[in-house]
Amino acid sequence: MDGRISLTLILGEIEETISSLNNNNLIDAWYLDGFSPNKNPEMWTEDILRLVNKFSHQETTFSTYTSARLVKDNLKNSGFEVHKSQGFGNKRHMLIGTSGTNQKKERESTKKIAIIGAGIAGCCLAYKLAKRGHTVDIYDKSNSASTGATGNKILVTYPRLSAHDSSYARFCLHSFLYASRFYDQLKTSAWIKSGVFLMSHDSASKKRETSLLSARQDNLIFEQFDSHEISSKAGIKLNNGGLFFPHGGYILSEEICKDLLEHQKINQIFSTKITKVKVTKENKTLITVNSKDHEYTHVCICSGAESTDLIQINGVNPKRGQVSYIESSSEYKDLNFPVCAGGYLSPLIEDIHVLGSSYSNNKSEEVIEEEHLENIKKLEDIFSFKVNVLGGNVGFRAVTKDRLPLVGAIEGIYLNAGHGSRGSTSAPICAEFISDHIDKTPTSIDQEVSLALRADRFN
Ligand SMILES: Cc1cc2nc3c(=O)[nH]c(=O)nc-3n(C[C@H](O)[C@H](O)[C@H](O)COP(=O)(O)OP(=O)(O)OC[C@H]3O[C@@H](n4cnc5c(N)ncnc54)[C@H](O)[C@@H]3O)c2cc1C
């Protein structure tokens, strides 16, 4: 099916996980497989089955191997129409039925969708929607994709983890694992899954390392290395130990955006600035291009730090960042993966290394010496070699107050922005989330996290 079917596995206790489905999740068919009602009564309570019914639509069916009286009664009491049917294997009977009277699910249809902004957020979304059969017009005011914050040669893909269970921590871990698998399945040479090393270079990062290791030591997400071990793995001498993330890596931004947009259902419309987006009283979604309105079934603003020009949102600010391109040298040319400390250093890309990145409120779009010096200063934590700067690049991150992106609809217009300093990690799952909203299919982000991402949460 060319990636058009996805499996969402939700692991955990039924009482907690079922209520974490969100109202967008209307399920087509349930197979209730909760062991024998005697041995596992928690699975078959009326409360649980009411929630099963709540997340069903008019044509949803269920089946279960059991025909126990308790199950039958609880299913009926929770709104299902229940029938006894011939069983299978050594079972004489089983129960089947429909959900009753919930709202009808919209039949799958193809839609005409406009995306404003061809950075990593817009390109991931265009790819996902086109794969689902929708027609996508992606607009950018520049003359190609990947020119805004995404315009750095590379973006390093790794998570900002926390040992505490919060919506923020769950989003960070989940989006990272999702991104790594998403880029894997693109089978593109623009994703280099080298792993990423997160160095513990000061007291705050050492504290974070200790706290992460106290939360998990299964080596599945990260593994601890001292400076000696990591130097031998990295291929160059590094100053500190820390945590290695084997699922991390980096994307070559321009190439990956090109790959993502290469689909016959995607029309790339460049050098075109959108000046207005609106929903009319008649519920038409319009965008204005050169004073002319164009109608779409859905519009999604993916305009990074400039999204506030098109939609009224609070809690997001532009933060300038500059990367420095440094000349390679025999001392560090063999670096095998990105190393992140206060700043980061990339392996050799073409014939330079990318050294990132400054973080300031300066509004200038020019590369400035002062911020090269800031980057070089941060490099001292990573290694002790001298470097020679050849050039750089400037971008503006869209940074939210709580460091989570802004994802979802505001009065009929979708927003996918606020990816801050981690767009390559957060963009893929946010693209899937918005596509699921548009298609009314089960989302891969639970209810609590989706509330934490709400696009209008600061309004
Ligand atoms: C110096 C620096 C280093 C970074 N390093 C990393 C890193 O290593 N790893 C990582 O994951 N992230 C990193 N980031 C963050 C990352 O770059 C962003 O999170 C990500 O690029 C945001 O992508 P986006 O698509 O939301 O926005 P953008 O890439 O900014 O794209 C928005 C697009 O919208 C277009 N646009 C805006 N307004 C309009 C309009 N009215 N009409 C038409 N088009 C419009 C713009 O031209 C632009 O192309 C870094 C950022 C900076 C600045």
Coordinates of C-alpha atoms and ligand atoms in Angstrom, one line a residue:
M1 CA 0.0 0.0 0.0
D2 CA 3.0 2.3 -0.5
G3 CA 3.0 3.5 3.1
R4 CA -0.7 4.5 3.1
I5 CA -1.5 2.2 6.1
S6 CA 0.1 2.9 9.4
L7 CA -0.2 0.9 12.6
T8 CA -0.5 2.8 15.8
L9 CA 0.4 0.6 18.8
I10 CA -0.6 2.0 22.2
L11 CA 1.1 0.3 25.1
G12 CA 0.0 0.6 28.6
E13 CA -2.8 0.0 31.1
I14 CA -6.2 0.1 29.4
E15 CA -7.7 2.6 32.0
E16 CA -5.0 5.1 31.2
T17 CA -4.4 4.6 27.5
I18 CA -8.0 4.4 26.2
S19 CA -8.8 7.8 27.6
S20 CA -5.7 9.2 26.0
L21 CA -7.2 8.6 22.5
N22 CA -8.6 11.8 21.3
N23 CA -12.0 12.6 19.8
N24 CA -10.5 12.6 16.4
N25 CA -9.9 8.9 16.8
L26 CA -13.0 7.3 15.4
I27 CA -12.1 3.6 15.1
D28 CA -13.6 1.5 12.3
A29 CA -13.3 -2.0 13.9
W30 CA -12.4 -3.3 17.3
Y31 CA -11.2 -6.8 18.2
L32 CA -11.6 -7.1 21.9
D33 CA -9.0 -9.6 23.0
G34 CA -8.6 -9.1 26.7
F35 CA -8.1 -12.6 28.0
S36 CA -10.9 -14.4 29.9
P37 CA -13.2 -12.0 31.8
N38 CA -12.6 -14.0 35.0
K39 CA -8.9 -13.6 34.8
N40 CA -8.8 -10.0 33.5
P41 CA -12.0 -8.2 34.6
E42 CA -10.5 -4.7 34.2
M43 CA -10.6 -5.1 30.5
W44 CA -14.4 -5.7 30.3
T45 CA -15.9 -3.1 32.7
E46 CA -18.8 -1.0 31.5
D47 CA -16.7 2.1 31.9
I48 CA -14.0 0.8 29.6
L49 CA -16.6 -0.4 27.0
R50 CA -18.3 3.0 27.2
L51 CA -15.0 4.6 26.1
V52 CA -14.6 2.0 23.4
N53 CA -18.1 3.0 22.2
K54 CA -17.3 6.7 22.5
F55 CA -14.4 6.3 20.0
S56 CA -16.5 4.5 17.5
H57 CA -18.7 5.8 14.7
Q58 CA -22.0 4.6 13.3
E59 CA -20.5 1.9 11.1
T60 CA -17.9 0.6 13.6
T61 CA -18.0 -3.1 14.2
F62 CA -16.6 -5.1 17.1
S63 CA -15.9 -8.8 17.6
T64 CA -14.6 -10.8 20.6
Y65 CA -13.9 -14.4 21.1
T66 CA -15.8 -14.4 24.4
S67 CA -19.6 -14.8 24.8
A68 CA -19.6 -14.5 28.6
R69 CA -22.8 -13.0 30.0
L70 CA -20.9 -10.2 31.8
V71 CA -19.2 -9.0 28.6
K72 CA -22.5 -9.2 26.6
D73 CA -24.3 -7.1 29.3
N74 CA -21.6 -4.5 29.6
L75 CA -21.3 -4.1 25.8
K76 CA -25.1 -3.6 25.6
N77 CA -25.1 -1.2 28.5
S78 CA -22.4 0.8 26.9
G79 CA -24.3 1.4 23.7
F80 CA -23.3 -1.5 21.4
E81 CA -25.8 -3.7 19.5
V82 CA -24.6 -7.2 20.3
H83 CA -25.2 -10.5 18.5
K84 CA -24.1 -14.0 19.4
S85 CA -22.4 -15.7 16.5
Q86 CA -20.7 -19.1 15.8
G87 CA -17.3 -19.2 17.5
F88 CA -14.0 -20.3 16.2
G89 CA -11.4 -22.9 17.3
N90 CA -12.8 -24.7 20.3
K91 CA -15.3 -21.8 21.1
R92 CA -19.0 -22.5 20.5
H93 CA -20.0 -18.8 20.4
M94 CA -18.5 -15.4 20.0
L95 CA -19.9 -11.9 20.2
I96 CA -20.1 -9.5 17.2
G97 CA -21.9 -6.2 16.7
T98 CA -22.0 -2.6 15.8
S99 CA -21.4 0.6 17.8
G100 CA -25.0 1.9 17.8
T101 CA -25.7 5.5 17.1
N102 CA -22.6 7.6 17.2
Q103 CA -21.9 10.2 14.4
K104 CA -21.1 8.9 11.0
K105 CA -17.4 8.9 9.9
E106 CA -16.7 11.1 6.9
R107 CA -15.8 8.9 3.9
E108 CA -12.3 9.2 2.8
S109 CA -12.0 11.8 0.0
T110 CA -9.2 13.6 -1.7
K111 CA -8.8 17.2 -0.8
K112 CA -7.0 20.2 -2.3
I113 CA -4.7 21.6 0.3
A114 CA -2.5 24.7 0.4
I115 CA 0.7 24.8 2.5
I116 CA 2.4 28.1 3.1
G117 CA 6.1 27.6 3.6
A118 CA 8.5 25.1 2.1
G119 CA 10.8 24.6 5.1
I120 CA 11.2 21.2 6.8
A121 CA 7.7 21.5 8.4
G122 CA 5.9 22.3 5.2
C123 CA 7.8 19.8 3.1
C124 CA 7.1 16.9 5.6
L125 CA 3.4 17.9 5.6
A126 CA 3.2 18.1 1.8
Y127 CA 4.8 14.6 1.5
K128 CA 2.4 13.0 4.0
L129 CA -0.7 14.6 2.5
A130 CA 0.3 13.7 -1.1
K131 CA 1.0 10.1 0.0
R132 CA -2.6 10.0 1.3
G133 CA -3.9 11.0 -2.1
H134 CA -4.6 14.7 -1.6
T135 CA -3.6 17.4 -4.0
V136 CA -1.1 19.8 -2.4
D137 CA -0.1 23.3 -3.5
I138 CA 3.0 24.3 -1.5
Y139 CA 3.9 28.0 -1.7
D140 CA 7.0 29.8 -0.7
K141 CA 8.0 33.4 -1.1
S142 CA 11.6 32.3 -1.9
N143 CA 12.6 30.8 -5.2
S144 CA 13.1 27.3 -3.8
A145 CA 12.4 25.1 -0.8
S146 CA 14.6 25.1 2.3
T147 CA 15.6 28.8 2.5
G148 CA 14.2 29.9 5.9
A149 CA 15.5 28.5 9.2
T150 CA 15.7 25.2 7.3
G151 CA 18.3 26.8 5.1
N152 CA 21.3 25.5 7.0
K153 CA 23.3 22.9 5.2
I154 CA 22.4 20.4 7.8
L155 CA 20.0 20.0 10.7
V156 CA 21.0 17.6 13.5
T157 CA 18.2 15.3 14.6
Y158 CA 18.3 14.4 18.3
P159 CA 15.9 14.8 21.2
R160 CA 15.8 17.1 24.2
L161 CA 14.9 14.4 26.8
S162 CA 13.7 14.7 30.3
A163 CA 13.6 12.0 33.0
H164 CA 10.3 13.2 34.2
D165 CA 7.0 12.0 32.7
S166 CA 5.4 15.1 31.2
S167 CA 3.7 16.0 27.9
Y168 CA 6.8 17.8 27.0
A169 CA 9.1 14.8 27.7
R170 CA 6.8 12.4 25.9
F171 CA 6.6 14.6 22.9
C172 CA 10.4 14.9 22.7
L173 CA 11.0 11.2 22.9
H174 CA 8.1 10.2 20.7
S175 CA 8.9 12.8 18.0
F176 CA 12.6 11.8 17.9
L177 CA 11.9 8.1 17.4
Y178 CA 9.2 8.9 14.8
A179 CA 11.6 11.2 12.9
S180 CA 14.3 8.7 12.8
R181 CA 12.0 6.0 11.4
F182 CA 10.4 8.5 9.0
Y183 CA 13.7 9.5 7.5
D184 CA 14.8 5.8 7.4
Q185 CA 11.8 4.9 5.3
L186 CA 12.4 7.7 2.8
K187 CA 15.5 5.8 1.7
T188 CA 17.2 9.0 0.9
S189 CA 20.9 9.8 0.9
A190 CA 19.9 13.1 2.5
W191 CA 19.4 11.4 5.9
I192 CA 22.6 10.3 7.6
K193 CA 21.9 8.1 10.5
S194 CA 25.3 8.4 12.1
G195 CA 24.1 8.6 15.7
V196 CA 24.5 11.8 17.7
F197 CA 26.7 12.4 20.7
L198 CA 25.3 14.7 23.5
M199 CA 28.3 15.7 25.5
S200 CA 28.1 16.4 29.2
H201 CA 30.3 19.5 29.3
D202 CA 29.1 21.5 32.3
S203 CA 27.3 21.0 35.6
A204 CA 23.8 21.3 34.1
S205 CA 24.5 18.8 31.3
K206 CA 26.1 16.4 33.8
K207 CA 23.1 16.6 36.1
R208 CA 20.8 15.9 33.1
E209 CA 22.9 12.9 32.2
T210 CA 22.7 11.5 35.7
S211 CA 19.0 12.1 35.8
L212 CA 18.4 10.4 32.4
L213 CA 20.5 7.4 33.4
S214 CA 18.5 7.1 36.6
A215 CA 15.3 6.9 34.5
R216 CA 16.6 4.3 32.0
Q217 CA 19.6 2.1 31.5
D218 CA 18.4 -0.2 28.7
N219 CA 20.7 1.5 26.1
L220 CA 17.8 1.5 23.7
I221 CA 17.6 5.3 23.3
F222 CA 21.0 6.4 24.6
E223 CA 24.2 4.9 25.9
Q224 CA 26.8 6.4 28.2
F225 CA 30.4 6.8 27.1
D226 CA 33.4 8.4 28.8
S227 CA 35.7 10.7 26.9
H228 CA 38.1 8.0 26.0
E229 CA 35.5 5.6 24.7
I230 CA 33.6 8.2 22.7
S231 CA 36.8 9.6 21.2
S232 CA 37.6 6.2 19.8
K233 CA 34.0 5.8 18.4
A234 CA 34.0 9.4 17.1
G235 CA 37.3 9.1 15.2
I236 CA 38.7 12.2 16.8
K237 CA 39.8 13.3 20.3
L238 CA 36.9 14.7 22.3
N239 CA 37.1 16.6 25.6
N240 CA 34.2 15.0 27.6
G241 CA 32.0 12.0 27.8
G242 CA 28.2 11.9 27.7
L243 CA 25.3 10.1 26.0
F244 CA 25.3 8.6 22.5
F245 CA 21.9 8.4 20.6
P246 CA 22.2 5.7 18.0
H247 CA 18.9 6.6 16.3
G248 CA 20.0 10.2 15.8
G249 CA 21.7 11.7 12.8
Y250 CA 21.4 14.7 10.5
I251 CA 19.5 15.7 7.4
L252 CA 21.0 17.6 4.4
S253 CA 18.2 20.2 4.4
E254 CA 18.0 21.2 0.8
E255 CA 18.3 17.7 -0.6
I256 CA 15.7 16.2 1.8
C257 CA 13.2 19.0 1.1
K258 CA 13.6 18.3 -2.6
D259 CA 13.1 14.6 -2.1
L260 CA 10.0 15.2 0.0
L261 CA 8.4 17.5 -2.6
E262 CA 9.0 15.1 -5.5
H263 CA 5.5 13.7 -5.8
Q264 CA 3.1 14.1 -8.7
K265 CA 0.4 15.3 -6.3
I266 CA 2.5 18.2 -5.1
N267 CA 2.6 21.5 -7.0
Q268 CA 5.6 23.6 -6.0
I269 CA 4.8 27.3 -6.3
F270 CA 7.8 29.4 -5.5
S271 CA 8.6 33.2 -5.5
T272 CA 5.0 33.7 -4.3
K273 CA 4.2 35.5 -1.1
I274 CA 0.9 34.8 0.6
T275 CA -0.5 38.0 2.0
K276 CA -3.7 36.7 3.7
V277 CA -5.5 33.6 4.8
K278 CA -9.1 33.6 5.8
V279 CA -12.2 31.5 6.3
T280 CA -15.4 33.1 4.9
K281 CA -18.8 33.1 6.4
E282 CA -19.7 30.5 3.9
N283 CA -16.9 28.3 5.3
K284 CA -14.6 28.7 2.3
T285 CA -10.9 28.7 3.1
L286 CA -9.1 31.2 0.9
I287 CA -5.5 32.4 0.5
T288 CA -4.6 35.7 -1.2
V289 CA -1.9 35.7 -3.8
N290 CA -1.2 39.0 -5.6
S291 CA -4.6 40.4 -4.5
K292 CA -6.4 37.3 -5.9
D293 CA -8.2 34.8 -3.7
H294 CA -7.7 31.0 -4.2
E295 CA -9.9 28.5 -2.6
Y296 CA -8.8 25.3 -0.8
T297 CA -10.4 22.6 1.3
H298 CA -7.7 23.2 3.9
V299 CA -4.9 25.6 4.4
C300 CA -1.9 25.0 6.6
I301 CA 0.5 27.8 7.6
C302 CA 4.1 26.4 7.9
S303 CA 5.8 29.8 7.7
G304 CA 8.2 29.4 10.6
A305 CA 9.0 32.7 12.4
E306 CA 6.9 34.6 9.9
S307 CA 3.7 32.7 10.7
T308 CA 2.5 35.6 12.9
D309 CA 2.2 37.7 9.7
L310 CA -0.6 35.4 8.6
I311 CA -2.4 34.4 11.8
Q312 CA -3.0 35.9 15.2
I313 CA -1.0 33.9 17.7
N314 CA 0.8 34.7 20.9
G315 CA 3.7 33.0 22.7
V316 CA 6.1 32.7 19.8
N317 CA 9.2 34.8 19.0
P318 CA 11.8 34.9 16.3
K319 CA 15.3 34.0 17.6
R320 CA 18.2 34.6 15.3
G321 CA 20.8 31.8 14.9
Q322 CA 24.0 31.8 12.9
V323 CA 26.1 28.7 12.0
S324 CA 29.7 29.0 11.0
Y325 CA 31.2 26.9 8.2
I326 CA 34.7 25.8 9.2
E327 CA 37.6 24.5 7.2
S328 CA 38.4 20.9 7.6
S329 CA 41.7 19.8 9.1
S330 CA 43.5 16.5 9.5
E331 CA 42.8 16.7 13.3
Y332 CA 39.1 16.5 13.0
K333 CA 38.1 15.6 9.4
D334 CA 37.3 12.0 10.5
L335 CA 34.6 12.9 12.9
N336 CA 31.9 10.2 12.5
F337 CA 28.8 11.9 13.9
P338 CA 27.6 15.3 15.2
V339 CA 28.7 16.2 18.7
C340 CA 26.4 18.5 20.6
A341 CA 27.4 20.4 23.7
G342 CA 26.7 24.2 24.2
G343 CA 27.0 24.3 20.4
Y344 CA 27.4 21.5 17.9
L345 CA 30.0 20.3 15.4
S346 CA 29.1 18.3 12.3
P347 CA 31.1 15.6 10.5
L348 CA 32.5 16.7 7.1
I349 CA 29.8 17.9 4.8
E350 CA 31.2 18.4 1.2
D351 CA 34.5 20.0 2.3
I352 CA 33.5 21.9 5.5
H353 CA 32.2 21.3 9.0
V354 CA 29.1 23.1 10.3
L355 CA 29.6 24.7 13.7
G356 CA 26.4 25.8 15.4
S357 CA 24.9 27.9 16.6
S358 CA 24.4 31.4 18.1
Y359 CA 21.1 32.4 19.7
S360 CA 20.2 36.0 19.9
N361 CA 17.5 38.7 19.5
N362 CA 19.5 40.5 16.8
K363 CA 17.2 41.2 13.8
S364 CA 20.0 41.4 11.2
E365 CA 20.0 38.9 8.4
E366 CA 23.8 39.3 7.8
V367 CA 26.5 36.9 9.0
I368 CA 28.4 38.7 11.7
E369 CA 31.8 38.1 13.2
E370 CA 30.6 38.4 16.8
E371 CA 28.4 35.3 16.4
H372 CA 31.2 33.3 14.7
L373 CA 33.3 34.0 17.9
E374 CA 30.3 32.8 20.0
N375 CA 30.3 29.5 18.1
I376 CA 34.0 29.1 18.3
K377 CA 33.9 29.7 22.1
K378 CA 31.3 26.9 22.5
L379 CA 33.5 24.6 20.5
E380 CA 36.1 24.7 23.3
D381 CA 33.9 22.3 25.3
I382 CA 34.0 19.8 22.4
F383 CA 37.6 19.7 21.4
S384 CA 40.9 21.6 21.7
F385 CA 41.9 22.2 18.1
K386 CA 42.1 25.6 16.4
V387 CA 39.6 26.3 13.6
N388 CA 39.4 28.5 10.6
V389 CA 35.9 30.0 9.7
L390 CA 35.1 30.2 6.0
G391 CA 31.6 31.6 6.1
G392 CA 28.2 31.0 7.7
N393 CA 24.4 31.2 7.4
V394 CA 21.7 33.0 9.4
G395 CA 18.2 31.8 10.1
F396 CA 15.3 32.7 12.4
R397 CA 13.9 30.1 14.7
A398 CA 10.2 30.3 15.7
V399 CA 10.6 29.7 19.5
T400 CA 7.6 29.2 21.7
K401 CA 7.4 30.0 25.4
D402 CA 7.3 26.3 26.4
R403 CA 9.5 25.0 23.6
L404 CA 6.8 22.9 22.1
P405 CA 5.6 23.5 18.5
L406 CA 2.2 25.1 17.7
V407 CA 0.2 22.4 15.9
G408 CA -3.5 22.3 15.0
A409 CA -6.4 24.4 13.8
I410 CA -7.4 27.9 14.8
E411 CA -10.8 28.9 13.5
G412 CA -10.5 26.6 10.5
I413 CA -6.9 27.4 9.5
Y414 CA -4.1 24.9 10.4
L415 CA -0.8 25.9 11.8
N416 CA 2.4 23.9 12.0
A417 CA 5.1 26.2 13.3
G418 CA 7.1 27.0 16.4
H419 CA 9.6 24.2 15.9
G420 CA 12.3 26.2 17.6
S421 CA 15.7 24.6 17.6
R422 CA 14.5 21.1 16.8
G423 CA 12.6 21.3 13.6
S424 CA 14.2 18.2 12.0
T425 CA 13.0 16.2 15.0
S426 CA 9.5 17.6 15.5
A427 CA 8.4 18.2 11.9
P428 CA 7.7 14.6 10.8
I429 CA 5.3 13.7 13.7
C430 CA 3.6 17.1 13.5
A431 CA 3.0 16.5 9.8
E432 CA 1.4 13.1 10.6
F433 CA -0.7 14.7 13.3
I434 CA -2.1 17.4 11.1
S435 CA -2.7 14.9 8.3
D436 CA -4.7 12.7 10.7
H437 CA -6.7 15.7 11.8
I438 CA -7.5 16.6 8.2
D439 CA -8.4 13.0 7.4
K440 CA -10.1 12.3 10.8
T441 CA -8.0 9.2 11.3
P442 CA -6.4 8.0 14.6
T443 CA -3.5 10.2 15.6
S444 CA -0.1 9.0 16.8
I445 CA -0.1 11.7 19.5
D446 CA -2.2 11.1 22.6
Q447 CA -4.8 13.5 23.9
E448 CA -2.7 15.0 26.7
V449 CA 0.2 15.8 24.3
S450 CA -2.0 17.0 21.6
L451 CA -3.5 19.5 24.1
A452 CA 0.0 20.6 25.0
L453 CA 0.7 21.3 21.3
R454 CA -2.5 23.3 20.7
A455 CA -1.9 26.1 18.3
D456 CA -3.9 28.6 20.2
R457 CA -2.7 27.7 23.7
F458 CA -1.1 31.2 24.3
N459 CA -4.0 33.2 22.8
Ligands
LIG1 C1 21.3 28.6 13.2 C2 20.3 27.5 13.4 C3 20.7 26.2 13.6 C4 19.8 25.2 13.8 N1 20.2 23.9 14.0 C5 19.2 23.0 14.1 C6 19.6 21.6 14.2 O1 20.8 21.3 14.2 N2 18.7 20.7 14.2 C7 17.3 21.0 14.2 O2 16.5 20.1 14.2 N3 16.9 22.3 14.1 C8 17.9 23.2 14.0 N4 17.4 24.5 13.9 C9 16.0 24.8 13.9 C10 15.4 24.5 12.6 O3 16.1 25.2 11.6 C11 13.9 24.9 12.6 O4 13.3 24.4 13.7 C12 13.2 24.5 11.3 O5 14.0 24.8 10.2 C13 11.9 25.2 11.2 O6 11.3 24.8 10.0 P1 10.0 25.4 9.4 O7 9.6 24.7 8.2 O8 9.0 25.5 10.6 O9 10.4 27.0 9.2 P2 11.3 27.6 8.0 O10 12.4 26.7 7.6 O11 11.7 28.9 8.5 O12 10.4 27.7 6.8 C14 9.3 28.7 6.7 C15 9.2 29.0 5.2 O13 8.0 29.8 5.0 C16 8.3 30.8 4.0 N5 7.3 31.9 4.2 C17 7.2 32.7 5.3 N6 6.2 33.5 5.1 C18 5.6 33.3 3.9 C19 4.6 33.9 3.1 N7 3.8 34.9 3.6 N8 4.3 33.4 1.9 C20 5.0 32.3 1.4 N9 6.1 31.8 2.1 C21 6.4 32.2 3.3 C22 9.7 31.1 4.2 O14 10.3 31.7 3.0 C23 10.3 29.8 4.6 O15 10.9 29.1 3.6 C24 18.4 25.6 13.7 C25 18.0 26.9 13.5 C26 18.9 27.9 13.3 C27 18.5 29.3 13.0

